Coordinates of C-alpha atoms in Angstrom, one line a residue:
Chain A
X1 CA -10.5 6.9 13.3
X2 CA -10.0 4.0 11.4
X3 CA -7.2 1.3 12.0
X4 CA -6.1 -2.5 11.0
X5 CA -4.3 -4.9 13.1
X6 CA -2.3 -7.7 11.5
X7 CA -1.6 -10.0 14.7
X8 CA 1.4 -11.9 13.3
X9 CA 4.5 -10.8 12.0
X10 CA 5.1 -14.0 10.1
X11 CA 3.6 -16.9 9.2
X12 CA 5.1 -20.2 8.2
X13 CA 2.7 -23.1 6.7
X14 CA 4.2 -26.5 4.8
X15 CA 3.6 -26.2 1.3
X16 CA 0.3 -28.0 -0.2
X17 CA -1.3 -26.8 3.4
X18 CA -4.3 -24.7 3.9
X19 CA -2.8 -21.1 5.1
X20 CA -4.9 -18.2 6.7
X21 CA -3.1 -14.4 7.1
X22 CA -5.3 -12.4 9.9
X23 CA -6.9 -9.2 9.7
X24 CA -8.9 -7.2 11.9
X25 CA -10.1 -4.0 11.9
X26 CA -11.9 -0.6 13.4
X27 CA -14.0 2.4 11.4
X28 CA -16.7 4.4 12.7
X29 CA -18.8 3.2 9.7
X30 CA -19.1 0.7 7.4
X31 CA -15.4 -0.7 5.6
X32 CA -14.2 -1.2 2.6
X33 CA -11.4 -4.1 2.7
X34 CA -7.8 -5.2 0.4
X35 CA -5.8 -7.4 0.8
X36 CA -2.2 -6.9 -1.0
X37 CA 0.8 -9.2 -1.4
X38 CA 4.5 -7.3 -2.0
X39 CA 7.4 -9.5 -3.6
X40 CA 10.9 -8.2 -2.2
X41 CA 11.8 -5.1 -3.8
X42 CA 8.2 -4.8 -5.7
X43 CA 5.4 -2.1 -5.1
X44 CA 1.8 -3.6 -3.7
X45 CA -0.1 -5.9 -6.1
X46 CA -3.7 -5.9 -5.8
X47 CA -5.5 -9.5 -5.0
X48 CA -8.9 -8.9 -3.8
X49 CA -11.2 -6.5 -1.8
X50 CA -14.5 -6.8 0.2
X51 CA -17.5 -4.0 -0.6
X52 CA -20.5 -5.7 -0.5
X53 CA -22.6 -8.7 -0.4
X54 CA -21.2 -12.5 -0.3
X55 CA -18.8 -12.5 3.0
X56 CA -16.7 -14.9 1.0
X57 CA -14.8 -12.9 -1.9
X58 CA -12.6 -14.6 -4.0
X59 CA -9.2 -13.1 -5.6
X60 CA -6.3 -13.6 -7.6
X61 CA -3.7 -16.5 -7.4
X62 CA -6.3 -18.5 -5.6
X63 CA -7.1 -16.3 -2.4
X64 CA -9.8 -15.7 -0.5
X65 CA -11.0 -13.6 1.9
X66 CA -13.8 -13.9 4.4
X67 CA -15.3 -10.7 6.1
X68 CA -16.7 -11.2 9.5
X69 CA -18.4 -7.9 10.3
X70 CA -19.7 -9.5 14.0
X71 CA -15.9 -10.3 14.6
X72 CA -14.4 -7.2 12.5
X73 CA -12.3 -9.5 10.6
X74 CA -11.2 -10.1 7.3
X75 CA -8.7 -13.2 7.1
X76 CA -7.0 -13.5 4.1
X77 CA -6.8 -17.9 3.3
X78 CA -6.0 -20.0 1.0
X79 CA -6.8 -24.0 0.4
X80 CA -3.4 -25.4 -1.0
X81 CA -0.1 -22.6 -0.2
X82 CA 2.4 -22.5 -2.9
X83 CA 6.3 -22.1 -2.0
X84 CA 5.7 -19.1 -4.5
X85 CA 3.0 -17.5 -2.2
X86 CA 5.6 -16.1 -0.1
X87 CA 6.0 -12.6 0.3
X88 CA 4.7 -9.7 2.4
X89 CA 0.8 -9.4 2.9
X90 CA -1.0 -6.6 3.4
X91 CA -4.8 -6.0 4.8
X92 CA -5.9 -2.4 4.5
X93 CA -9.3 -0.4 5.5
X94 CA -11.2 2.4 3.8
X95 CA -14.3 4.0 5.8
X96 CA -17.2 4.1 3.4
X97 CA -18.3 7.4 4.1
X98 CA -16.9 10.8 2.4
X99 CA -13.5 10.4 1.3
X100 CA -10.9 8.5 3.9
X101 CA -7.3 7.6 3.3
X102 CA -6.5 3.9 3.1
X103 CA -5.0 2.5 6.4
X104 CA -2.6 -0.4 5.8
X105 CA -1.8 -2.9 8.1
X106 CA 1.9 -3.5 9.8
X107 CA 2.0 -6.6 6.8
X108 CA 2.7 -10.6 7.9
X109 CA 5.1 -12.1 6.1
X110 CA 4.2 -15.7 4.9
X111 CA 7.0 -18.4 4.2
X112 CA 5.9 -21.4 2.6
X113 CA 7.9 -23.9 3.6
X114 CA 9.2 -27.0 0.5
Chain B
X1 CA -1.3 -2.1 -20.2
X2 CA 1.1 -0.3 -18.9
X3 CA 1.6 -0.1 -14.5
X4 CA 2.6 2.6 -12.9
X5 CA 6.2 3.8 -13.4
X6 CA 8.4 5.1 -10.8
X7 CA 12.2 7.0 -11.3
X8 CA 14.7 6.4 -10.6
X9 CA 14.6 3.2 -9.2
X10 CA 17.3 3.6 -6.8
X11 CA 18.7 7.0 -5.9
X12 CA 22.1 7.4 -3.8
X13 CA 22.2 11.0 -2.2
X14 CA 24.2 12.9 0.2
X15 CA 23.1 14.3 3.2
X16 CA 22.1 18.0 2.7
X17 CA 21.1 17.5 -1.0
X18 CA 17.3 18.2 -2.7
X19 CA 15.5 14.8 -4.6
X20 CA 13.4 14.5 -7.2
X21 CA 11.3 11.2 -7.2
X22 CA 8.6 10.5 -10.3
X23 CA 5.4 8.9 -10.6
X24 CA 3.7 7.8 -13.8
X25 CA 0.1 6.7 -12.7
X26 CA -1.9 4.5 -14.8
X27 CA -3.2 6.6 -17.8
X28 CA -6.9 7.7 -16.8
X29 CA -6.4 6.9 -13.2
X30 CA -7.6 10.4 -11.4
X31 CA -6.3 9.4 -7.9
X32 CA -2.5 9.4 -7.1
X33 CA -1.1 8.6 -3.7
X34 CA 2.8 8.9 -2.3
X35 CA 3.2 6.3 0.4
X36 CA 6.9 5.8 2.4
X37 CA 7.9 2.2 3.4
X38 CA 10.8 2.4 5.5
X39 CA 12.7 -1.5 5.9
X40 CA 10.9 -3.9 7.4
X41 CA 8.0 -1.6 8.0
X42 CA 4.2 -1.0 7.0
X43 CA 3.0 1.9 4.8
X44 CA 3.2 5.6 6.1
X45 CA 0.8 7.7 3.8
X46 CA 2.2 11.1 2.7
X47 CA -0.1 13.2 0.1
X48 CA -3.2 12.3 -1.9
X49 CA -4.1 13.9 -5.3
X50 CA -7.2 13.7 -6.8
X51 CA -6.4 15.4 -10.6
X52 CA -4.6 18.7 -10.0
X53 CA -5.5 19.3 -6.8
X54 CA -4.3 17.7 -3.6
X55 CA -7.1 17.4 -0.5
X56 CA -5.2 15.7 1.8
X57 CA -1.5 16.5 2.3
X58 CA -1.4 15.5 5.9
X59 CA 0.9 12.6 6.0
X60 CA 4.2 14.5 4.8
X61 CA 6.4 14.9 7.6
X62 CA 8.0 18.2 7.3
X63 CA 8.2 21.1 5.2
X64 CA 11.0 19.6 3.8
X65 CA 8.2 17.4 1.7
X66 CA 6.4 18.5 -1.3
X67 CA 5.1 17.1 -4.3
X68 CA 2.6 18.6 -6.9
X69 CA 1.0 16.7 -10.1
X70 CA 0.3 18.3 -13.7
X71 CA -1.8 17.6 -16.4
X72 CA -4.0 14.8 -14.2
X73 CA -0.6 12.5 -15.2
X74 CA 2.8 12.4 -13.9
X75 CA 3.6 13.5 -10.0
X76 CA 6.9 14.7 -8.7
X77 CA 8.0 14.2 -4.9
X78 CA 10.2 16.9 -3.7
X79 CA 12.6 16.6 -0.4
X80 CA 14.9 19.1 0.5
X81 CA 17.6 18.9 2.8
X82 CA 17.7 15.2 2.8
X83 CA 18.2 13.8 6.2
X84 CA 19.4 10.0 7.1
X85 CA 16.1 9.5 8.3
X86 CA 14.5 10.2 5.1
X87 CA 16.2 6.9 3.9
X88 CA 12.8 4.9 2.7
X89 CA 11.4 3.6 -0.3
X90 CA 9.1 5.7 -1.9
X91 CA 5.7 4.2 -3.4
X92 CA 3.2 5.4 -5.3
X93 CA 0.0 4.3 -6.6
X94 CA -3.1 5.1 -9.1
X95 CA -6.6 4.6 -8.8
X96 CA -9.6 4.9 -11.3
X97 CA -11.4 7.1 -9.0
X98 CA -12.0 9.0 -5.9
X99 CA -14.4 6.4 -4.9
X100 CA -13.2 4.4 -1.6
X101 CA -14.3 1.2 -3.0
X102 CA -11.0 1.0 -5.9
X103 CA -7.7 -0.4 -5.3
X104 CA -5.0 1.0 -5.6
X105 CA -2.5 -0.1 -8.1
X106 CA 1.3 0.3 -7.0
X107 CA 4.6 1.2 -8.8
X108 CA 7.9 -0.3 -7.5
X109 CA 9.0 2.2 -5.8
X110 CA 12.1 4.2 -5.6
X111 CA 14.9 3.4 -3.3
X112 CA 16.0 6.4 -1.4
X113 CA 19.7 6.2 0.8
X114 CA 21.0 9.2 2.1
X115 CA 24.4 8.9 3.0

């Protein structure tokens, strides 16, 4: 079975600070990664994903991501947080093997703060 | 290009009644997935289609749930009998492929209240 944990409910960072949403995770095999942001009453956008290679992987609106396969994580940062940043983050898994269903995290929401 | 669509946006039901809730995937995207999000909550997964067909149906909740998809394009979600506890919004998304490794791309959902 596979699963994601997303330790904080929320997160609150000063605008113009470094910010870092956490993600860990469990599969039986080797994971894919996402990481999604939701604005209030807005389906899931995409904003980067993990499958292979650099641990580093770089998305949209200036995110980041850094897999740590020793720690099973994949914290979701950013250098400089923008009071439009805030919303609802999501971290999900996908087992690479055979087809799995994408498990999604409890989401963290982030509140920049002016 | 176009996202995928979702309707209605909000749909206001009472108790007892049947809903019809409509996806429009992302044209060529072969993957389609219903996901419920009730408030202040994560994602509960409820049927995967892959074309036609539908491999894993095993997140819908009752037999009050159904959906089906036609022509590799649009998906309906059936519930009848609507409960209070169905209240939820209702998200669906597309993907290019079967593959694991593609994101999913997300409509805005529709906003079911059961009265």
């Amino acid at each position: 079975a596979q699963s994601v944990a997303q330790p904080e409910d929320q997160v609150n960072v000063a605008e113009g600070n470094p910010l870092t949403v956490k993600c860990t995770y469990s599969v039986s095999g080797n994971p894919y990664l996402f990481w999604y942001v939701q604005y209030p009453n807005r389906g899931l956008q995409f904003l980067l994903k993990y499958i292979t290679g650099d641990n580093l992987v770089k998305g949209s609106y200036g995110f980041e991501a850094e897999f740590n396969k020793s720690q099973t994580s994949f914290h979701l940062k950013k250098p400089s947080a923008l009071v439009s940043d805030s919303a609802l983050y999501f971290c999900a898994v996908r087992d690479t093997g055979g087809y799995q269903k994408v498990t999604f995290g409890t989401g963290t929401k982030l509140q920049v703060i002016p | 290009g176009a996202g995928v669509s979702q309707s209605p946006s909000n749909k206001v039901t009472e108790k007892g009644k049947d809903v019809e809730l409509r996806c429009d995937p992302i044209s060529g995207h072969t993957a389609l997935y219903w996901y419920r999000q009730r408030l202040g909550q994560g994602l509960e997964f409820l049927i995967y289609f892959q074309g036609n067909s539908a491999p894993d149906k095993s997140g819908l909740p009752s037999d009050r749930f159904s959906a089906e998809r036609t022509g590799e394009s649009v998906s309906t979600l059936t519930i009848q009998r609507t409960q209070q506890e169905d209240s939820a919004v209702y998200l669906c998304a597309s993907s290019l492929g079967a593959g694991n490794n593609q994101p999913q791309h997300f409509g805005d959902g529709t906003r079911l209240s059961i009265l």
